[in-house]
JSON list of C-alpha atoms in Angstrom, two decimals:
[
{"chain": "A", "resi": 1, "resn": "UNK", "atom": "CA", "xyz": [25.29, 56.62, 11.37]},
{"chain": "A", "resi": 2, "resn": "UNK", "atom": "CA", "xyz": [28.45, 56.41, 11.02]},
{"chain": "A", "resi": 3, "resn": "UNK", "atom": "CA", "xyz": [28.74, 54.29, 7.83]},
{"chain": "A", "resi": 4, "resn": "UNK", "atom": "CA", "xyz": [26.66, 56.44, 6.18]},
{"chain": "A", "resi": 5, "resn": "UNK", "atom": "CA", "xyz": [28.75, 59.23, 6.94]},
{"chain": "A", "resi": 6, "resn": "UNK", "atom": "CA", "xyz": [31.82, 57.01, 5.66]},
{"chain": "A", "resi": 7, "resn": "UNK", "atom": "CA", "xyz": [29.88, 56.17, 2.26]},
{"chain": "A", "resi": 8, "resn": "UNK", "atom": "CA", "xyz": [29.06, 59.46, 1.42]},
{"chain": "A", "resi": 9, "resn": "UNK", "atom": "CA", "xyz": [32.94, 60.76, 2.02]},
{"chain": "A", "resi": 10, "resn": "UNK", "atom": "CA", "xyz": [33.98, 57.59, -0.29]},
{"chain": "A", "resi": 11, "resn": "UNK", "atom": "CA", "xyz": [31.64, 59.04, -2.88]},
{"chain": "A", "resi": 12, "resn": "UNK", "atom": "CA", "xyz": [32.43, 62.69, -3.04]},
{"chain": "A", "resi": 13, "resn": "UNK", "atom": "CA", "xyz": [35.71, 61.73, -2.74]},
{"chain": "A", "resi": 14, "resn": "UNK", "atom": "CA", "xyz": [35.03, 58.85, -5.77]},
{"chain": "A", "resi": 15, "resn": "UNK", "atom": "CA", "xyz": [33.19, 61.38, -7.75]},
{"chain": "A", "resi": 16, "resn": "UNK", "atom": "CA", "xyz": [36.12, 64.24, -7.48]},
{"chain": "A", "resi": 17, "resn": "UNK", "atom": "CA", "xyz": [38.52, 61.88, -8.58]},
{"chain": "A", "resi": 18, "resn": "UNK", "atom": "CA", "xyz": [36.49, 60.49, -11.69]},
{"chain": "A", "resi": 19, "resn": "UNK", "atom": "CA", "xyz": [35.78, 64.46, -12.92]},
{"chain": "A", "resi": 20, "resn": "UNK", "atom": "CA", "xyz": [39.60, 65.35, -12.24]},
{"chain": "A", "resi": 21, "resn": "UNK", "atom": "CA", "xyz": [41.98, 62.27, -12.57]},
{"chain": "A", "resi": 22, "resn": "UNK", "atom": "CA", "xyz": [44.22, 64.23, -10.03]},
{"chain": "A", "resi": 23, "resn": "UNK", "atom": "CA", "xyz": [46.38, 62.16, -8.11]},
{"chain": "A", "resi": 24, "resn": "UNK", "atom": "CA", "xyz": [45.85, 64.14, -5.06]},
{"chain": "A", "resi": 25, "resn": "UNK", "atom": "CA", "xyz": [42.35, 62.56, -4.88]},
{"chain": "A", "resi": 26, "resn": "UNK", "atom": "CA", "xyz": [43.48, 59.45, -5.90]},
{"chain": "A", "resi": 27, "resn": "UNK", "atom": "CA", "xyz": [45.45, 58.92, -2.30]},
{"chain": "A", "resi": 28, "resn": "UNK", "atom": "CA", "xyz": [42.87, 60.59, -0.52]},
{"chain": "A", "resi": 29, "resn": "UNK", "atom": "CA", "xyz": [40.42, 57.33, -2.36]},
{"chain": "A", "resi": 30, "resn": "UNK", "atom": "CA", "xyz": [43.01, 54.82, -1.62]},
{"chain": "A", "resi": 31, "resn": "UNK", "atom": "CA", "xyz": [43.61, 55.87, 2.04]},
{"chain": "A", "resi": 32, "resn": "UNK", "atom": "CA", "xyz": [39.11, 56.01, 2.33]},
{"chain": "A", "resi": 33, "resn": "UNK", "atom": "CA", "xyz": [39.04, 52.47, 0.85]},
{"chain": "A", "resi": 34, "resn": "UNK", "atom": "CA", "xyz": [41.78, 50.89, 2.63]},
{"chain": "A", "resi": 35, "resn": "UNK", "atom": "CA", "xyz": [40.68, 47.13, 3.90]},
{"chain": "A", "resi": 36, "resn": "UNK", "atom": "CA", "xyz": [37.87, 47.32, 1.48]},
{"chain": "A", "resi": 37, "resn": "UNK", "atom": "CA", "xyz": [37.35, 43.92, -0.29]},
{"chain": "A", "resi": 38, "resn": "UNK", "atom": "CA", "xyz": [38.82, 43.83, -4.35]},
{"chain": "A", "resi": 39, "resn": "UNK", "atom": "CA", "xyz": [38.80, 41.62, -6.84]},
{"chain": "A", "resi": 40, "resn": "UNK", "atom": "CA", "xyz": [41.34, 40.70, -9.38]},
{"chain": "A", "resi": 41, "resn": "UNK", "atom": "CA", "xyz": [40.59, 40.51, -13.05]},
{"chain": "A", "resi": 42, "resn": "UNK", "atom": "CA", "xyz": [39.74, 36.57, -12.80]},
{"chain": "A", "resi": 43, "resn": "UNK", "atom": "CA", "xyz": [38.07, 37.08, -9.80]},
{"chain": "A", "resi": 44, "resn": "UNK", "atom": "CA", "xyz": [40.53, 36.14, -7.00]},
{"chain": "A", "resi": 45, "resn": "UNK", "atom": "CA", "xyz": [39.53, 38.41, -3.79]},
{"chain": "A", "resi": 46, "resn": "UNK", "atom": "CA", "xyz": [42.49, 40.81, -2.23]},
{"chain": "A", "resi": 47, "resn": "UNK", "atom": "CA", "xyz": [42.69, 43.98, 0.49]},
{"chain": "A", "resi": 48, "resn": "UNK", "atom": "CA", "xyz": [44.89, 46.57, 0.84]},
{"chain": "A", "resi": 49, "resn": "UNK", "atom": "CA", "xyz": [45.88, 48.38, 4.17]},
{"chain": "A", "resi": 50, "resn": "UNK", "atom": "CA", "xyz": [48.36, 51.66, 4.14]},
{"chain": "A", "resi": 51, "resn": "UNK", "atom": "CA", "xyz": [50.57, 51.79, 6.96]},
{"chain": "A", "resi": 52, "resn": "UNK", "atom": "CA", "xyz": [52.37, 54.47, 8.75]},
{"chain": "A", "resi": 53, "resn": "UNK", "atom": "CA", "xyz": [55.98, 55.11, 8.82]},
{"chain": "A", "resi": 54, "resn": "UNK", "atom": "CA", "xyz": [57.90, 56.16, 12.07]},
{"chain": "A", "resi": 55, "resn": "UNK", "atom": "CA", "xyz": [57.06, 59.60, 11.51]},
{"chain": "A", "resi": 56, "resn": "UNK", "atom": "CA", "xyz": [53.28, 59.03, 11.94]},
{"chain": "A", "resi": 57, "resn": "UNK", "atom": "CA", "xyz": [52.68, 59.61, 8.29]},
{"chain": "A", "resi": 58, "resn": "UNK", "atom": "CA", "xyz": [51.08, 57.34, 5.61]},
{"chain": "A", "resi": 59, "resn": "UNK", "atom": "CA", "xyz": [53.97, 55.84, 3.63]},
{"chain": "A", "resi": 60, "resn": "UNK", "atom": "CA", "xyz": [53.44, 55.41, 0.07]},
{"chain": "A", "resi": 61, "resn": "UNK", "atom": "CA", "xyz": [52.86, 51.93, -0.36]},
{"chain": "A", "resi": 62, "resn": "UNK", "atom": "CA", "xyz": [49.67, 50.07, -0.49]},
{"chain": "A", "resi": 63, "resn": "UNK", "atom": "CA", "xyz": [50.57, 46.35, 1.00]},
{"chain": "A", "resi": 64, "resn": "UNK", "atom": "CA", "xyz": [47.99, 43.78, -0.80]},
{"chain": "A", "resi": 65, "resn": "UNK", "atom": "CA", "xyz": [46.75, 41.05, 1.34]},
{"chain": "A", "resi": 66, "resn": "UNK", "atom": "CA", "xyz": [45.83, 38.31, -1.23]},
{"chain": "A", "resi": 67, "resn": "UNK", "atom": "CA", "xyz": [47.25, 34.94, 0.69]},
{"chain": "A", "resi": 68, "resn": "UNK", "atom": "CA", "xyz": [49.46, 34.39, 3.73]},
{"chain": "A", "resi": 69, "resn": "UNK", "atom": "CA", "xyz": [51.82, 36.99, 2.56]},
{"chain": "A", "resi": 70, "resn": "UNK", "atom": "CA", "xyz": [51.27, 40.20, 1.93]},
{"chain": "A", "resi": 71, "resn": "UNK", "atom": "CA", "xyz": [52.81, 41.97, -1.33]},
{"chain": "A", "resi": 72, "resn": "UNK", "atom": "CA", "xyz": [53.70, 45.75, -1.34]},
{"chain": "A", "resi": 73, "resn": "UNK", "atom": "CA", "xyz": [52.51, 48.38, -4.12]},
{"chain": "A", "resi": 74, "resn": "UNK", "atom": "CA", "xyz": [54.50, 51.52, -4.85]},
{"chain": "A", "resi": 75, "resn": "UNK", "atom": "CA", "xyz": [51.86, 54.48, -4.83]},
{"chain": "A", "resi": 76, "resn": "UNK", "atom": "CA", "xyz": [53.96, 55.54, -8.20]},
{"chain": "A", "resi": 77, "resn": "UNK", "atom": "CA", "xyz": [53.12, 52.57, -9.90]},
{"chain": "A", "resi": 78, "resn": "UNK", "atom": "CA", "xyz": [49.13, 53.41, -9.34]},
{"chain": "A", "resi": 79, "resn": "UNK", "atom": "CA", "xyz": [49.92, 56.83, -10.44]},
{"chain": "A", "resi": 80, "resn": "UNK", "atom": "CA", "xyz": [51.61, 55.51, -13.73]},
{"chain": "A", "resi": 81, "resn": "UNK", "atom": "CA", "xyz": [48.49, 53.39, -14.71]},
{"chain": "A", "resi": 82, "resn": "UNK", "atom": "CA", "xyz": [46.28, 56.53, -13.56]},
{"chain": "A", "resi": 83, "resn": "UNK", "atom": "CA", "xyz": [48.00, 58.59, -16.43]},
{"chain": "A", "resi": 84, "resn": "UNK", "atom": "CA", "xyz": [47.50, 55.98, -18.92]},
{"chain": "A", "resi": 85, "resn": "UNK", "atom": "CA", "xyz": [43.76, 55.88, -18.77]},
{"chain": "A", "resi": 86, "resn": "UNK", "atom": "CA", "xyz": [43.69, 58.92, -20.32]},
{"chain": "A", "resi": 87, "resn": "UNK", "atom": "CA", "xyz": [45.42, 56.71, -23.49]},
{"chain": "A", "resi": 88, "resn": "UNK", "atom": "CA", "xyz": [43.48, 53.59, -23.12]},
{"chain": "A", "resi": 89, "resn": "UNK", "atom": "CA", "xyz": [39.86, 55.01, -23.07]},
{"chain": "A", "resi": 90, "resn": "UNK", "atom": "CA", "xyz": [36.73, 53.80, -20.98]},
{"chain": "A", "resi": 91, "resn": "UNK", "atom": "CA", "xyz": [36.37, 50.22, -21.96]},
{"chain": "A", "resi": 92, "resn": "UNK", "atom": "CA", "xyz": [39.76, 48.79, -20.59]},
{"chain": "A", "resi": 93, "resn": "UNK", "atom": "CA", "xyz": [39.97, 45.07, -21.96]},
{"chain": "A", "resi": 94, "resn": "UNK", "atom": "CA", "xyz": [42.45, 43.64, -19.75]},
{"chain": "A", "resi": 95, "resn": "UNK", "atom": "CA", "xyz": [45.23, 44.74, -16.93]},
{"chain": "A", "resi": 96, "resn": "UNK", "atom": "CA", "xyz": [48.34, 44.95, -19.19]},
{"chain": "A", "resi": 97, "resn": "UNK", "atom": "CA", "xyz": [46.26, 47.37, -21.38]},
{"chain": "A", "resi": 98, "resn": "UNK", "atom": "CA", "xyz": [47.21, 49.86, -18.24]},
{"chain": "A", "resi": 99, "resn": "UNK", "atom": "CA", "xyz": [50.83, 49.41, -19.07]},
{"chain": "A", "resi": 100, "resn": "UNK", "atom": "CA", "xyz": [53.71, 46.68, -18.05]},
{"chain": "A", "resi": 101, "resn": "UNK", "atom": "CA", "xyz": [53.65, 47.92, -14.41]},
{"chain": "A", "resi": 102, "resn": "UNK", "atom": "CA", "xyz": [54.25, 45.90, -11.66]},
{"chain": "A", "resi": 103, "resn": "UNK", "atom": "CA", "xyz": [50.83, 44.85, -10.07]},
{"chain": "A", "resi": 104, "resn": "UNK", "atom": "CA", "xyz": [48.27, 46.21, -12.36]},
{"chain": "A", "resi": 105, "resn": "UNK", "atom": "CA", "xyz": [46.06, 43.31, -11.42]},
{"chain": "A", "resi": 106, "resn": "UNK", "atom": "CA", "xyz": [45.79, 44.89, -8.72]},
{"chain": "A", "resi": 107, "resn": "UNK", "atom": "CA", "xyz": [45.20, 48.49, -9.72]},
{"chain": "A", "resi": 108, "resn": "UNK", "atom": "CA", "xyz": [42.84, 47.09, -12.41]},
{"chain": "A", "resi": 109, "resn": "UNK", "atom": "CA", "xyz": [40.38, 45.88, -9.51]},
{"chain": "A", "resi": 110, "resn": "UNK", "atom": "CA", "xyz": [40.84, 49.12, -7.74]},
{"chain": "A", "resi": 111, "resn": "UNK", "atom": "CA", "xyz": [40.21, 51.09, -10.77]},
{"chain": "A", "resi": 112, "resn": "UNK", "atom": "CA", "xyz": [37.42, 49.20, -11.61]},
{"chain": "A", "resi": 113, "resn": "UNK", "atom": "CA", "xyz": [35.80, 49.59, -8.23]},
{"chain": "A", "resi": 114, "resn": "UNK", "atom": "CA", "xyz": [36.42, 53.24, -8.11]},
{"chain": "A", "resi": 115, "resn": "UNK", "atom": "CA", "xyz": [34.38, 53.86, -11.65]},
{"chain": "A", "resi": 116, "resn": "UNK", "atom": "CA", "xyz": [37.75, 55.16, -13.23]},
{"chain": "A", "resi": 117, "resn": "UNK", "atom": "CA", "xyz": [37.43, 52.31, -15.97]},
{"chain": "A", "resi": 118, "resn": "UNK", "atom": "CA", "xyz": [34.61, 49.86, -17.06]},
{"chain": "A", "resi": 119, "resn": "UNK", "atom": "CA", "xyz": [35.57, 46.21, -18.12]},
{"chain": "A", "resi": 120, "resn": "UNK", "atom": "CA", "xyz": [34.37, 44.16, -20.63]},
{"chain": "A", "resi": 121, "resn": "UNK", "atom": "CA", "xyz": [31.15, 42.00, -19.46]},
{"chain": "A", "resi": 122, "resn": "UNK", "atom": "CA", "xyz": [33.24, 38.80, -18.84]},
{"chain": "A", "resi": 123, "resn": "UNK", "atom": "CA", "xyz": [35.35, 40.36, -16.48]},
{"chain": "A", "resi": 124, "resn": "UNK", "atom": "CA", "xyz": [32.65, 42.48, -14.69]},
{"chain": "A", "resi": 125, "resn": "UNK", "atom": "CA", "xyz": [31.07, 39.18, -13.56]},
{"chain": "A", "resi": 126, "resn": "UNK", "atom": "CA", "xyz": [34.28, 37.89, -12.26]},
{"chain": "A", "resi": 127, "resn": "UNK", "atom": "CA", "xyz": [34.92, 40.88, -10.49]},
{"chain": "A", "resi": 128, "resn": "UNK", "atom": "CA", "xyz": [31.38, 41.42, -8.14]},
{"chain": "A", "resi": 129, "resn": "UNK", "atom": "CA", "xyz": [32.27, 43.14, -5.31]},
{"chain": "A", "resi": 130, "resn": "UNK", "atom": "CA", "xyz": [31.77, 40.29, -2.21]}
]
């Protein structure tokens, strides 16, 4: 029961951001899909988890669990390759087209799985969800 309620927050919360591009809905996505399974562009699985500072809040980095070590990802450096979809269109053919930004890999998975971009068919079958 409670999945269900879980999937159907994801997808109004999915849906919102895809009609508005608002980076307000964008955390609010990012927080809801937080230890969700990912995958990169050629296919290599990844997580994220958002911790919380001392102050109880959510800081704004996303830490990517891909290996032993985990790697941190500024929320601003989401946010830039959220303002350049508007610039690269629906059909994004590879990560960099999102801009030079410091793990856009990453964000290109994320993206991906949140219906804010399509890929091109060679990708989309490296990227099935697990």
């Amino acid at each position: 029961m409670q999945e269900k309620a879980e999937r159907q927050q994801r997808c109004q919360a999915v849906e919102k951001l895809r009609e508005t591009l608002d980076e307000k809905y964008l955390w609010e996505v990012i927080l809801l899909y937080a230890g969700e399974s990912f995958k990169t562009y050629t296919g290599l699985p990844f997580t994220y988890e958002v911790r919380k500072g001392r102050n109880g809040d959510y800081t704004r980095e996303l830490w990517i669990d891909r290996r032993e070590n985990s790697k941190s990802l500024a929320l601003s450096s989401v946010l830039l390759a959220l303002r350049n979809i508007k610039k690269v269109g629906a059909v994004v053919d590879r990560p960099k087209a999102l801009g030079d930004i410091r793990g856009v890999s990453y964000i290109y998975g994320m993206f991906y799985r949140f219906g804010l971009i399509d890929v091109p068919d060679t990708a989309r079958q490296k990227m099935k969800c697990l």
